[in-house]
Amino acid sequence: MRRVEKRLWPDGFQRVLDGVKTYELRLGDFDIAEGDVLVLKEWDPTTAAYTGRILERTVGHVGKWTDADLEMYWKPEQIKQHGLQAISLLPHSAPPRSGDKR
């Protein structure tokens, strides 16, 4: 198990702290694996300084993709037009009903 430190801007930091944001989208320029500890240090880009707030989260699944991987599913112009989404999947207690827009 490794500890990996990364900066996180205030809005994202607060969402993780509140439990609303349960994923982290990052450039794949560092090694991280399931079971590692991600240390998130709040960074204020307006002052170019750390705020002093720190969160630690255990890493679950890590997925990595290259441009070629993405182009198996979408054309580059589709990605440019629509962007990508990271979707957090949480367990639910009952299956969704037909037409349910949860």
mmCIF file with all atom_site columns, N, CA and C in Angstrom, residues 24-97:
data_model
loop_
_atom_site.group_PDB
_atom_site.id
_atom_site.type_symbol
_atom_site.label_atom_id
_atom_site.label_alt_id
_atom_site.label_comp_id
_atom_site.label_asym_id
_atom_site.label_entity_id
_atom_site.label_seq_id
_atom_site.pdbx_PDB_ins_code
_atom_site.Cartn_x
_atom_site.Cartn_y
_atom_site.Cartn_z
_atom_site.occupancy
_atom_site.B_iso_or_equiv
_atom_site.pdbx_formal_charge
_atom_site.auth_seq_id
_atom_site.auth_comp_id
_atom_site.auth_asym_id
_atom_site.auth_atom_id
_atom_site.pdbx_PDB_model_num
ATOM 1   N N  . GLU A 1 24 ? -12.434 10.290 -8.766  1.00 0.00 ? 24 GLU A N  1
ATOM 2   C CA . GLU A 1 24 ? -11.442 11.319 -9.056  1.00 0.00 ? 24 GLU A CA 1
ATOM 3   C C  . GLU A 1 24 ? -10.937 11.064 -10.467 1.00 0.00 ? 24 GLU A C  1
ATOM 4   N N  . LEU A 1 25 ? -11.051 12.035 -11.336 1.00 0.00 ? 25 LEU A N  1
ATOM 5   C CA . LEU A 1 25 ? -10.580 11.932 -12.708 1.00 0.00 ? 25 LEU A CA 1
ATOM 6   C C  . LEU A 1 25 ? -9.225  12.629 -12.782 1.00 0.00 ? 25 LEU A C  1
ATOM 7   N N  . ARG A 1 26 ? -8.195  11.898 -13.174 1.00 0.00 ? 26 ARG A N  1
ATOM 8   C CA . ARG A 1 26 ? -6.834  12.435 -13.188 1.00 0.00 ? 26 ARG A CA 1
ATOM 9   C C  . ARG A 1 26 ? -6.103  12.031 -14.454 1.00 0.00 ? 26 ARG A C  1
ATOM 10  N N  . LEU A 1 27 ? -5.128  12.826 -14.833 1.00 0.00 ? 27 LEU A N  1
ATOM 11  C CA . LEU A 1 27 ? -4.193  12.454 -15.879 1.00 0.00 ? 27 LEU A CA 1
ATOM 12  C C  . LEU A 1 27 ? -3.429  11.233 -15.386 1.00 0.00 ? 27 LEU A C  1
ATOM 13  N N  . GLY A 1 28 ? -3.257  10.238 -16.236 1.00 0.00 ? 28 GLY A N  1
ATOM 14  C CA . GLY A 1 28 ? -2.607  8.995  -15.817 1.00 0.00 ? 28 GLY A CA 1
ATOM 15  C C  . GLY A 1 28 ? -1.095  9.075  -15.837 1.00 0.00 ? 28 GLY A C  1
ATOM 16  N N  . ASP A 1 29 ? -0.531  10.114 -15.229 1.00 0.00 ? 29 ASP A N  1
ATOM 17  C CA . ASP A 1 29 ? 0.922   10.308 -15.248 1.00 0.00 ? 29 ASP A CA 1
ATOM 18  C C  . ASP A 1 29 ? 1.600   9.876  -13.949 1.00 0.00 ? 29 ASP A C  1
ATOM 19  N N  . PHE A 1 30 ? 0.922   9.038  -13.156 1.00 0.00 ? 30 PHE A N  1
ATOM 20  C CA . PHE A 1 30 ? 1.509   8.536  -11.914 1.00 0.00 ? 30 PHE A CA 1
ATOM 21  C C  . PHE A 1 30 ? 0.938   7.151  -11.640 1.00 0.00 ? 30 PHE A C  1
ATOM 22  N N  . ASP A 1 31 ? 1.651   6.385  -10.830 1.00 0.00 ? 31 ASP A N  1
ATOM 23  C CA . ASP A 1 31 ? 1.204   5.041  -10.477 1.00 0.00 ? 31 ASP A CA 1
ATOM 24  C C  . ASP A 1 31 ? 0.312   5.087  -9.249  1.00 0.00 ? 31 ASP A C  1
ATOM 25  N N  . ILE A 1 32 ? -0.812  4.407  -9.339  1.00 0.00 ? 32 ILE A N  1
ATOM 26  C CA . ILE A 1 32 ? -1.725  4.263  -8.211  1.00 0.00 ? 32 ILE A CA 1
ATOM 27  C C  . ILE A 1 32 ? -2.501  2.969  -8.425  1.00 0.00 ? 32 ILE A C  1
ATOM 28  N N  . ALA A 1 33 ? -2.830  2.293  -7.348  1.00 0.00 ? 33 ALA A N  1
ATOM 29  C CA . ALA A 1 33 ? -3.497  1.001  -7.467  1.00 0.00 ? 33 ALA A CA 1
ATOM 30  C C  . ALA A 1 33 ? -4.532  0.836  -6.366  1.00 0.00 ? 33 ALA A C  1
ATOM 31  N N  . GLU A 1 34 ? -5.434  -0.113 -6.577  1.00 0.00 ? 34 GLU A N  1
ATOM 32  C CA . GLU A 1 34 ? -6.442  -0.441 -5.584  1.00 0.00 ? 34 GLU A CA 1
ATOM 33  C C  . GLU A 1 34 ? -5.763  -0.742 -4.252  1.00 0.00 ? 34 GLU A C  1
ATOM 34  N N  . GLY A 1 35 ? -6.304  -0.156 -3.186  1.00 0.00 ? 35 GLY A N  1
ATOM 35  C CA . GLY A 1 35 ? -5.748  -0.347 -1.850  1.00 0.00 ? 35 GLY A CA 1
ATOM 36  C C  . GLY A 1 35 ? -4.788  0.749  -1.421  1.00 0.00 ? 35 GLY A C  1
ATOM 37  N N  . ASP A 1 36 ? -4.268  1.529  -2.382  1.00 0.00 ? 36 ASP A N  1
ATOM 38  C CA . ASP A 1 36 ? -3.410  2.660  -2.032  1.00 0.00 ? 36 ASP A CA 1
ATOM 39  C C  . ASP A 1 36 ? -4.247  3.715  -1.311  1.00 0.00 ? 36 ASP A C  1
ATOM 40  N N  . VAL A 1 37 ? -3.566  4.654  -0.670  1.00 0.00 ? 37 VAL A N  1
ATOM 41  C CA . VAL A 1 37 ? -4.249  5.769  -0.015  1.00 0.00 ? 37 VAL A CA 1
ATOM 42  C C  . VAL A 1 37 ? -3.987  7.027  -0.834  1.00 0.00 ? 37 VAL A C  1
ATOM 43  N N  . LEU A 1 38 ? -5.055  7.674  -1.271  1.00 0.00 ? 38 LEU A N  1
ATOM 44  C CA . LEU A 1 38 ? -4.950  8.932  -1.998  1.00 0.00 ? 38 LEU A CA 1
ATOM 45  C C  . LEU A 1 38 ? -5.109  10.056 -0.985  1.00 0.00 ? 38 LEU A C  1
ATOM 46  N N  . VAL A 1 39 ? -4.054  10.848 -0.841  1.00 0.00 ? 39 VAL A N  1
ATOM 47  C CA . VAL A 1 39 ? -4.049  11.981 0.080   1.00 0.00 ? 39 VAL A CA 1
ATOM 48  C C  . VAL A 1 39 ? -4.354  13.223 -0.751  1.00 0.00 ? 39 VAL A C  1
ATOM 49  N N  . LEU A 1 40 ? -5.503  13.826 -0.500  1.00 0.00 ? 40 LEU A N  1
ATOM 50  C CA . LEU A 1 40 ? -5.945  14.997 -1.250  1.00 0.00 ? 40 LEU A CA 1
ATOM 51  C C  . LEU A 1 40 ? -5.700  16.245 -0.415  1.00 0.00 ? 40 LEU A C  1
ATOM 52  N N  . LYS A 1 41 ? -4.866  17.132 -0.947  1.00 0.00 ? 41 LYS A N  1
ATOM 53  C CA . LYS A 1 41 ? -4.529  18.376 -0.253  1.00 0.00 ? 41 LYS A CA 1
ATOM 54  C C  . LYS A 1 41 ? -5.221  19.523 -0.988  1.00 0.00 ? 41 LYS A C  1
ATOM 55  N N  . GLU A 1 42 ? -6.065  20.234 -0.258  1.00 0.00 ? 42 GLU A N  1
ATOM 56  C CA . GLU A 1 42 ? -6.804  21.329 -0.888  1.00 0.00 ? 42 GLU A CA 1
ATOM 57  C C  . GLU A 1 42 ? -5.832  22.425 -1.326  1.00 0.00 ? 42 GLU A C  1
ATOM 58  N N  . TRP A 1 43 ? -5.958  22.814 -2.596  1.00 0.00 ? 43 TRP A N  1
ATOM 59  C CA . TRP A 1 43 ? -5.101  23.821 -3.216  1.00 0.00 ? 43 TRP A CA 1
ATOM 60  C C  . TRP A 1 43 ? -5.983  24.939 -3.750  1.00 0.00 ? 43 TRP A C  1
ATOM 61  N N  . ASP A 1 44 ? -5.687  26.155 -3.346  1.00 0.00 ? 44 ASP A N  1
ATOM 62  C CA . ASP A 1 44 ? -6.452  27.309 -3.819  1.00 0.00 ? 44 ASP A CA 1
ATOM 63  C C  . ASP A 1 44 ? -5.712  27.934 -4.999  1.00 0.00 ? 44 ASP A C  1
ATOM 64  N N  . PRO A 1 45 ? -6.253  27.817 -6.209  1.00 0.00 ? 45 PRO A N  1
ATOM 65  C CA . PRO A 1 45 ? -5.552  28.355 -7.376  1.00 0.00 ? 45 PRO A CA 1
ATOM 66  C C  . PRO A 1 45 ? -5.483  29.880 -7.394  1.00 0.00 ? 45 PRO A C  1
ATOM 67  N N  . THR A 1 46 ? -6.366  30.548 -6.671  1.00 0.00 ? 46 THR A N  1
ATOM 68  C CA . THR A 1 46 ? -6.331  32.016 -6.659  1.00 0.00 ? 46 THR A CA 1
ATOM 69  C C  . THR A 1 46 ? -5.170  32.545 -5.824  1.00 0.00 ? 46 THR A C  1
ATOM 70  N N  . THR A 1 47 ? -4.789  31.803 -4.782  1.00 0.00 ? 47 THR A N  1
ATOM 71  C CA . THR A 1 47 ? -3.658  32.223 -3.948  1.00 0.00 ? 47 THR A CA 1
ATOM 72  C C  . THR A 1 47 ? -2.402  31.416 -4.242  1.00 0.00 ? 47 THR A C  1
ATOM 73  N N  . ALA A 1 48 ? -2.545  30.382 -5.084  1.00 0.00 ? 48 ALA A N  1
ATOM 74  C CA . ALA A 1 48 ? -1.440  29.471 -5.415  1.00 0.00 ? 48 ALA A CA 1
ATOM 75  C C  . ALA A 1 48 ? -0.807  28.894 -4.149  1.00 0.00 ? 48 ALA A C  1
ATOM 76  N N  . ALA A 1 49 ? -1.688  28.463 -3.223  1.00 0.00 ? 49 ALA A N  1
ATOM 77  C CA . ALA A 1 49 ? -1.192  27.913 -1.956  1.00 0.00 ? 49 ALA A CA 1
ATOM 78  C C  . ALA A 1 49 ? -2.147  26.842 -1.434  1.00 0.00 ? 49 ALA A C  1
ATOM 79  N N  . TYR A 1 50 ? -1.591  25.957 -0.621  1.00 0.00 ? 50 TYR A N  1
ATOM 80  C CA . TYR A 1 50 ? -2.415  24.961 0.064   1.00 0.00 ? 50 TYR A CA 1
ATOM 81  C C  . TYR A 1 50 ? -3.216  25.647 1.167   1.00 0.00 ? 50 TYR A C  1
ATOM 82  N N  . THR A 1 51 ? -4.433  25.167 1.397   1.00 0.00 ? 51 THR A N  1
ATOM 83  C CA . THR A 1 51 ? -5.284  25.765 2.432   1.00 0.00 ? 51 THR A CA 1
ATOM 84  C C  . THR A 1 51 ? -5.036  25.147 3.804   1.00 0.00 ? 51 THR A C  1
ATOM 85  N N  . GLY A 1 52 ? -4.420  23.978 3.830   1.00 0.00 ? 52 GLY A N  1
ATOM 86  C CA . GLY A 1 52 ? -4.195  23.272 5.088   1.00 0.00 ? 52 GLY A CA 1
ATOM 87  C C  . GLY A 1 52 ? -5.164  22.122 5.307   1.00 0.00 ? 52 GLY A C  1
ATOM 88  N N  . ARG A 1 53 ? -6.232  22.073 4.492   1.00 0.00 ? 53 ARG A N  1
ATOM 89  C CA . ARG A 1 53 ? -7.185  20.965 4.636   1.00 0.00 ? 53 ARG A CA 1
ATOM 90  C C  . ARG A 1 53 ? -6.683  19.756 3.843   1.00 0.00 ? 53 ARG A C  1
ATOM 91  N N  . ILE A 1 54 ? -6.784  18.580 4.464   1.00 0.00 ? 54 ILE A N  1
ATOM 92  C CA . ILE A 1 54 ? -6.293  17.342 3.861   1.00 0.00 ? 54 ILE A CA 1
ATOM 93  C C  . ILE A 1 54 ? -7.321  16.240 4.074   1.00 0.00 ? 54 ILE A C  1
ATOM 94  N N  . LEU A 1 55 ? -7.553  15.453 3.036   1.00 0.00 ? 55 LEU A N  1
ATOM 95  C CA . LEU A 1 55 ? -8.435  14.285 3.099   1.00 0.00 ? 55 LEU A CA 1
ATOM 96  C C  . LEU A 1 55 ? -7.654  13.058 2.667   1.00 0.00 ? 55 LEU A C  1
ATOM 97  N N  . GLU A 1 56 ? -7.972  11.920 3.245   1.00 0.00 ? 56 GLU A N  1
ATOM 98  C CA . GLU A 1 56 ? -7.388  10.658 2.805   1.00 0.00 ? 56 GLU A CA 1
ATOM 99  C C  . GLU A 1 56 ? -8.521  9.719  2.422   1.00 0.00 ? 56 GLU A C  1
ATOM 100 N N  . ARG A 1 57 ? -8.360  9.053  1.279   1.00 0.00 ? 57 ARG A N  1
ATOM 101 C CA . ARG A 1 57 ? -9.342  8.084  0.815   1.00 0.00 ? 57 ARG A CA 1
ATOM 102 C C  . ARG A 1 57 ? -8.612  6.843  0.315   1.00 0.00 ? 57 ARG A C  1
ATOM 103 N N  . THR A 1 58 ? -9.189  5.674  0.603   1.00 0.00 ? 58 THR A N  1
ATOM 104 C CA . THR A 1 58 ? -8.646  4.425  0.087   1.00 0.00 ? 58 THR A CA 1
ATOM 105 C C  . THR A 1 58 ? -9.075  4.278  -1.367  1.00 0.00 ? 58 THR A C  1
ATOM 106 N N  . VAL A 1 59 ? -8.146  3.901  -2.218  1.00 0.00 ? 59 VAL A N  1
ATOM 107 C CA . VAL A 1 59 ? -8.409  3.773  -3.648  1.00 0.00 ? 59 VAL A CA 1
ATOM 108 C C  . VAL A 1 59 ? -9.117  2.455  -3.936  1.00 0.00 ? 59 VAL A C  1
ATOM 109 N N  . GLY A 1 60 ? -10.210 2.543  -4.695  1.00 0.00 ? 60 GLY A N  1
ATOM 110 C CA . GLY A 1 60 ? -10.907 1.350  -5.182  1.00 0.00 ? 60 GLY A CA 1
ATOM 111 C C  . GLY A 1 60 ? -10.408 1.039  -6.588  1.00 0.00 ? 60 GLY A C  1
ATOM 112 N N  . HIS A 1 61 ? -11.309 0.726  -7.477  1.00 0.00 ? 61 HIS A N  1
ATOM 113 C CA . HIS A 1 61 ? -10.957 0.394  -8.867  1.00 0.00 ? 61 HIS A CA 1
ATOM 114 C C  . HIS A 1 61 ? -10.265 1.573  -9.546  1.00 0.00 ? 61 HIS A C  1
ATOM 115 N N  . VAL A 1 62 ? -9.222  1.283  -10.319 1.00 0.00 ? 62 VAL A N  1
ATOM 116 C CA . VAL A 1 62 ? -8.534  2.297  -11.117 1.00 0.00 ? 62 VAL A CA 1
ATOM 117 C C  . VAL A 1 62 ? -8.621  1.865  -12.578 1.00 0.00 ? 62 VAL A C  1
ATOM 118 N N  . GLY A 1 63 ? -9.197  2.707  -13.415 1.00 0.00 ? 63 GLY A N  1
ATOM 119 C CA . GLY A 1 63 ? -9.253  2.436  -14.852 1.00 0.00 ? 63 GLY A CA 1
ATOM 120 C C  . GLY A 1 63 ? -8.358  3.425  -15.578 1.00 0.00 ? 63 GLY A C  1
ATOM 121 N N  . LYS A 1 64 ? -7.661  2.949  -16.601 1.00 0.00 ? 64 LYS A N  1
ATOM 122 C CA . LYS A 1 64 ? -6.814  3.830  -17.416 1.00 0.00 ? 64 LYS A CA 1
ATOM 123 C C  . LYS A 1 64 ? -7.173  3.620  -18.878 1.00 0.00 ? 64 LYS A C  1
ATOM 124 N N  . TRP A 1 65 ? -7.181  4.704  -19.650 1.00 0.00 ? 65 TRP A N  1
ATOM 125 C CA . TRP A 1 65 ? -7.515  4.639  -21.058 1.00 0.00 ? 65 TRP A CA 1
ATOM 126 C C  . TRP A 1 65 ? -6.563  5.503  -21.861 1.00 0.00 ? 65 TRP A C  1
ATOM 127 N N  . THR A 1 66 ? -6.246  5.043  -23.058 1.00 0.00 ? 66 THR A N  1
ATOM 128 C CA . THR A 1 66 ? -5.477  5.835  -24.013 1.00 0.00 ? 66 THR A CA 1
ATOM 129 C C  . THR A 1 66 ? -6.447  6.383  -25.059 1.00 0.00 ? 66 THR A C  1
ATOM 130 N N  . ASP A 1 67 ? -5.959  7.265  -25.921 1.00 0.00 ? 67 ASP A N  1
ATOM 131 C CA . ASP A 1 67 ? -6.797  7.759  -27.020 1.00 0.00 ? 67 ASP A CA 1
ATOM 132 C C  . ASP A 1 67 ? -7.317  6.596  -27.857 1.00 0.00 ? 67 ASP A C  1
ATOM 133 N N  . ALA A 1 68 ? -6.445  5.626  -28.141 1.00 0.00 ? 68 ALA A N  1
ATOM 134 C CA . ALA A 1 68 ? -6.844  4.473  -28.956 1.00 0.00 ? 68 ALA A CA 1
ATOM 135 C C  . ALA A 1 68 ? -7.955  3.682  -28.273 1.00 0.00 ? 68 ALA A C  1
ATOM 136 N N  . ASP A 1 69 ? -7.872  3.533  -26.956 1.00 0.00 ? 69 ASP A N  1
ATOM 137 C CA . ASP A 1 69 ? -8.932  2.837  -26.218 1.00 0.00 ? 69 ASP A CA 1
ATOM 138 C C  . ASP A 1 69 ? -10.266 3.556  -26.395 1.00 0.00 ? 69 ASP A C  1
ATOM 139 N N  . LEU A 1 70 ? -10.253 4.870  -26.243 1.00 0.00 ? 70 LEU A N  1
ATOM 140 C CA . LEU A 1 70 ? -11.488 5.654  -26.348 1.00 0.00 ? 70 LEU A CA 1
ATOM 141 C C  . LEU A 1 70 ? -12.054 5.611  -27.760 1.00 0.00 ? 70 LEU A C  1
ATOM 142 N N  . GLU A 1 71 ? -11.160 5.610  -28.756 1.00 0.00 ? 71 GLU A N  1
ATOM 143 C CA . GLU A 1 71 ? -11.606 5.625  -30.146 1.00 0.00 ? 71 GLU A CA 1
ATOM 144 C C  . GLU A 1 71 ? -12.202 4.291  -30.581 1.00 0.00 ? 71 GLU A C  1
ATOM 145 N N  . MET A 1 72 ? -12.087 3.268  -29.748 1.00 0.00 ? 72 MET A N  1
ATOM 146 C CA . MET A 1 72 ? -12.790 2.011  -30.017 1.00 0.00 ? 72 MET A CA 1
ATOM 147 C C  . MET A 1 72 ? -14.298 2.225  -29.867 1.00 0.00 ? 72 MET A C  1
ATOM 148 N N  . TYR A 1 73 ? -14.683 3.194  -29.053 1.00 0.00 ? 73 TYR A N  1
ATOM 149 C CA . TYR A 1 73 ? -16.090 3.430  -28.740 1.00 0.00 ? 73 TYR A CA 1
ATOM 150 C C  . TYR A 1 73 ? -16.645 4.702  -29.370 1.00 0.00 ? 73 TYR A C  1
ATOM 151 N N  . TRP A 1 74 ? -15.820 5.736  -29.467 1.00 0.00 ? 74 TRP A N  1
ATOM 152 C CA . TRP A 1 74 ? -16.291 7.030  -29.967 1.00 0.00 ? 74 TRP A CA 1
ATOM 153 C C  . TRP A 1 74 ? -15.284 7.620  -30.936 1.00 0.00 ? 74 TRP A C  1
ATOM 154 N N  . LYS A 1 75 ? -15.795 8.407  -31.859 1.00 0.00 ? 75 LYS A N  1
ATOM 155 C CA . LYS A 1 75 ? -14.932 9.126  -32.789 1.00 0.00 ? 75 LYS A CA 1
ATOM 156 C C  . LYS A 1 75 ? -14.354 10.340 -32.059 1.00 0.00 ? 75 LYS A C  1
ATOM 157 N N  . PRO A 1 76 ? -13.131 10.768 -32.438 1.00 0.00 ? 76 PRO A N  1
ATOM 158 C CA . PRO A 1 76 ? -12.533 11.938 -31.775 1.00 0.00 ? 76 PRO A CA 1
ATOM 159 C C  . PRO A 1 76 ? -13.440 13.167 -31.790 1.00 0.00 ? 76 PRO A C  1
ATOM 160 N N  . GLU A 1 77 ? -14.177 13.370 -32.893 1.00 0.00 ? 77 GLU A N  1
ATOM 161 C CA . GLU A 1 77 ? -15.053 14.550 -32.952 1.00 0.00 ? 77 GLU A CA 1
ATOM 162 C C  . GLU A 1 77 ? -16.222 14.437 -31.972 1.00 0.00 ? 77 GLU A C  1
ATOM 163 N N  . GLN A 1 78 ? -16.666 13.212 -31.672 1.00 0.00 ? 78 GLN A N  1
ATOM 164 C CA . GLN A 1 78 ? -17.717 13.032 -30.667 1.00 0.00 ? 78 GLN A CA 1
ATOM 165 C C  . GLN A 1 78 ? -17.187 13.395 -29.279 1.00 0.00 ? 78 GLN A C  1
ATOM 166 N N  . ILE A 1 79 ? -15.970 12.957 -28.992 1.00 0.00 ? 79 ILE A N  1
ATOM 167 C CA . ILE A 1 79 ? -15.365 13.276 -27.696 1.00 0.00 ? 79 ILE A CA 1
ATOM 168 C C  . ILE A 1 79 ? -15.166 14.783 -27.576 1.00 0.00 ? 79 ILE A C  1
ATOM 169 N N  . LYS A 1 80 ? -14.686 15.407 -28.660 1.00 0.00 ? 80 LYS A N  1
ATOM 170 C CA . LYS A 1 80 ? -14.470 16.857 -28.635 1.00 0.00 ? 80 LYS A CA 1
ATOM 171 C C  . LYS A 1 80 ? -15.788 17.605 -28.427 1.00 0.00 ? 80 LYS A C  1
ATOM 172 N N  . GLN A 1 81 ? -16.859 17.143 -29.076 1.00 0.00 ? 81 GLN A N  1
ATOM 173 C CA . GLN A 1 81 ? -18.158 17.813 -28.969 1.00 0.00 ? 81 GLN A CA 1
ATOM 174 C C  . GLN A 1 81 ? -18.803 17.623 -27.602 1.00 0.00 ? 81 GLN A C  1
ATOM 175 N N  . HIS A 1 82 ? -18.763 16.409 -27.078 1.00 0.00 ? 82 HIS A N  1
ATOM 176 C CA . HIS A 1 82 ? -19.518 16.084 -25.867 1.00 0.00 ? 82 HIS A CA 1
ATOM 177 C C  . HIS A 1 82 ? -18.676 15.941 -24.608 1.00 0.00 ? 82 HIS A C  1
ATOM 178 N N  . GLY A 1 83 ? -17.367 15.752 -24.757 1.00 0.00 ? 83 GLY A N  1
ATOM 179 C CA . GLY A 1 83 ? -16.532 15.475 -23.593 1.00 0.00 ? 83 GLY A CA 1
ATOM 180 C C  . GLY A 1 83 ? -16.802 14.079 -23.064 1.00 0.00 ? 83 GLY A C  1
ATOM 181 N N  . LEU A 1 84 ? -16.241 13.773 -21.928 1.00 0.00 ? 84 LEU A N  1
ATOM 182 C CA . LEU A 1 84 ? -16.435 12.487 -21.274 1.00 0.00 ? 84 LEU A CA 1
ATOM 183 C C  . LEU A 1 84 ? -17.031 12.723 -19.896 1.00 0.00 ? 84 LEU A C  1
ATOM 184 N N  . GLN A 1 85 ? -17.636 11.703 -19.331 1.00 0.00 ? 85 GLN A N  1
ATOM 185 C CA . GLN A 1 85 ? -18.195 11.783 -17.988 1.00 0.00 ? 85 GLN A CA 1
ATOM 186 C C  . GLN A 1 85 ? -17.588 10.684 -17.135 1.00 0.00 ? 85 GLN A C  1
ATOM 187 N N  . ALA A 1 86 ? -17.327 10.974 -15.893 1.00 0.00 ? 86 ALA A N  1
ATOM 188 C CA . ALA A 1 86 ? -16.976 9.944  -14.917 1.00 0.00 ? 86 ALA A CA 1
ATOM 189 C C  . ALA A 1 86 ? -18.242 9.711  -14.102 1.00 0.00 ? 86 ALA A C  1
ATOM 190 N N  . ILE A 1 87 ? -18.687 8.475  -14.034 1.00 0.00 ? 87 ILE A N  1
ATOM 191 C CA . ILE A 1 87 ? -19.941 8.156  -13.354 1.00 0.00 ? 87 ILE A CA 1
ATOM 192 C C  . ILE A 1 87 ? -19.638 7.272  -12.160 1.00 0.00 ? 87 ILE A C  1
ATOM 193 N N  . SER A 1 88 ? -20.010 7.714  -10.992 1.00 0.00 ? 88 SER A N  1
ATOM 194 C CA . SER A 1 88 ? -19.832 6.929  -9.776  1.00 0.00 ? 88 SER A CA 1
ATOM 195 C C  . SER A 1 88 ? -21.001 5.963  -9.655  1.00 0.00 ? 88 SER A C  1
ATOM 196 N N  . LEU A 1 89 ? -20.703 4.698  -9.419  1.00 0.00 ? 89 LEU A N  1
ATOM 197 C CA . LEU A 1 89 ? -21.743 3.679  -9.303  1.00 0.00 ? 89 LEU A CA 1
ATOM 198 C C  . LEU A 1 89 ? -21.868 3.254  -7.852  1.00 0.00 ? 89 LEU A C  1
ATOM 199 N N  . LEU A 1 90 ? -23.043 3.461  -7.283  1.00 0.00 ? 90 LEU A N  1
ATOM 200 C CA . LEU A 1 90 ? -23.301 3.115  -5.893  1.00 0.00 ? 90 LEU A CA 1
ATOM 201 C C  . LEU A 1 90 ? -24.347 2.011  -5.835  1.00 0.00 ? 90 LEU A C  1
ATOM 202 N N  . PRO A 1 91 ? -24.282 1.146  -4.845  1.00 0.00 ? 91 PRO A N  1
ATOM 203 C CA . PRO A 1 91 ? -25.312 0.116  -4.732  1.00 0.00 ? 91 PRO A CA 1
ATOM 204 C C  . PRO A 1 91 ? -26.663 0.753  -4.412  1.00 0.00 ? 91 PRO A C  1
ATOM 205 N N  . HIS A 1 92 ? -27.720 0.115  -4.844  1.00 0.00 ? 92 HIS A N  1
ATOM 206 C CA . HIS A 1 92 ? -29.054 0.600  -4.501  1.00 0.00 ? 92 HIS A CA 1
ATOM 207 C C  . HIS A 1 92 ? -29.845 -0.546 -3.899  1.00 0.00 ? 92 HIS A C  1
ATOM 208 N N  . SER A 1 93 ? -30.869 -0.210 -3.140  1.00 0.00 ? 93 SER A N  1
ATOM 209 C CA . SER A 1 93 ? -31.607 -1.232 -2.401  1.00 0.00 ? 93 SER A CA 1
ATOM 210 C C  . SER A 1 93 ? -32.682 -1.916 -3.233  1.00 0.00 ? 93 SER A C  1
ATOM 211 N N  . ALA A 1 94 ? -33.167 -1.257 -4.258  1.00 0.00 ? 94 ALA A N  1
ATOM 212 C CA . ALA A 1 94 ? -34.210 -1.863 -5.088  1.00 0.00 ? 94 ALA A CA 1
ATOM 213 C C  . ALA A 1 94 ? -33.896 -1.588 -6.548  1.00 0.00 ? 94 ALA A C  1
ATOM 214 N N  . PRO A 1 95 ? -34.239 -2.514 -7.443  1.00 0.00 ? 95 PRO A N  1
ATOM 215 C CA . PRO A 1 95 ? -33.993 -2.253 -8.863  1.00 0.00 ? 95 PRO A CA 1
ATOM 216 C C  . PRO A 1 95 ? -34.843 -1.085 -9.343  1.00 0.00 ? 95 PRO A C  1
ATOM 217 N N  . PRO A 1 96 ? -34.314 -0.265 -10.255 1.00 0.00 ? 96 PRO A N  1
ATOM 218 C CA . PRO A 1 96 ? -35.098 0.870  -10.757 1.00 0.00 ? 96 PRO A CA 1
ATOM 219 C C  . PRO A 1 96 ? -36.325 0.387  -11.516 1.00 0.00 ? 96 PRO A C  1
ATOM 220 N N  . ARG A 1 97 ? -37.382 1.163  -11.410 1.00 0.00 ? 97 ARG A N  1
ATOM 221 C CA . ARG A 1 97 ? -38.612 0.855  -12.137 1.00 0.00 ? 97 ARG A CA 1
ATOM 222 C C  . ARG A 1 97 ? -38.465 1.309  -13.583 1.00 0.00 ? 97 ARG A C  1
#
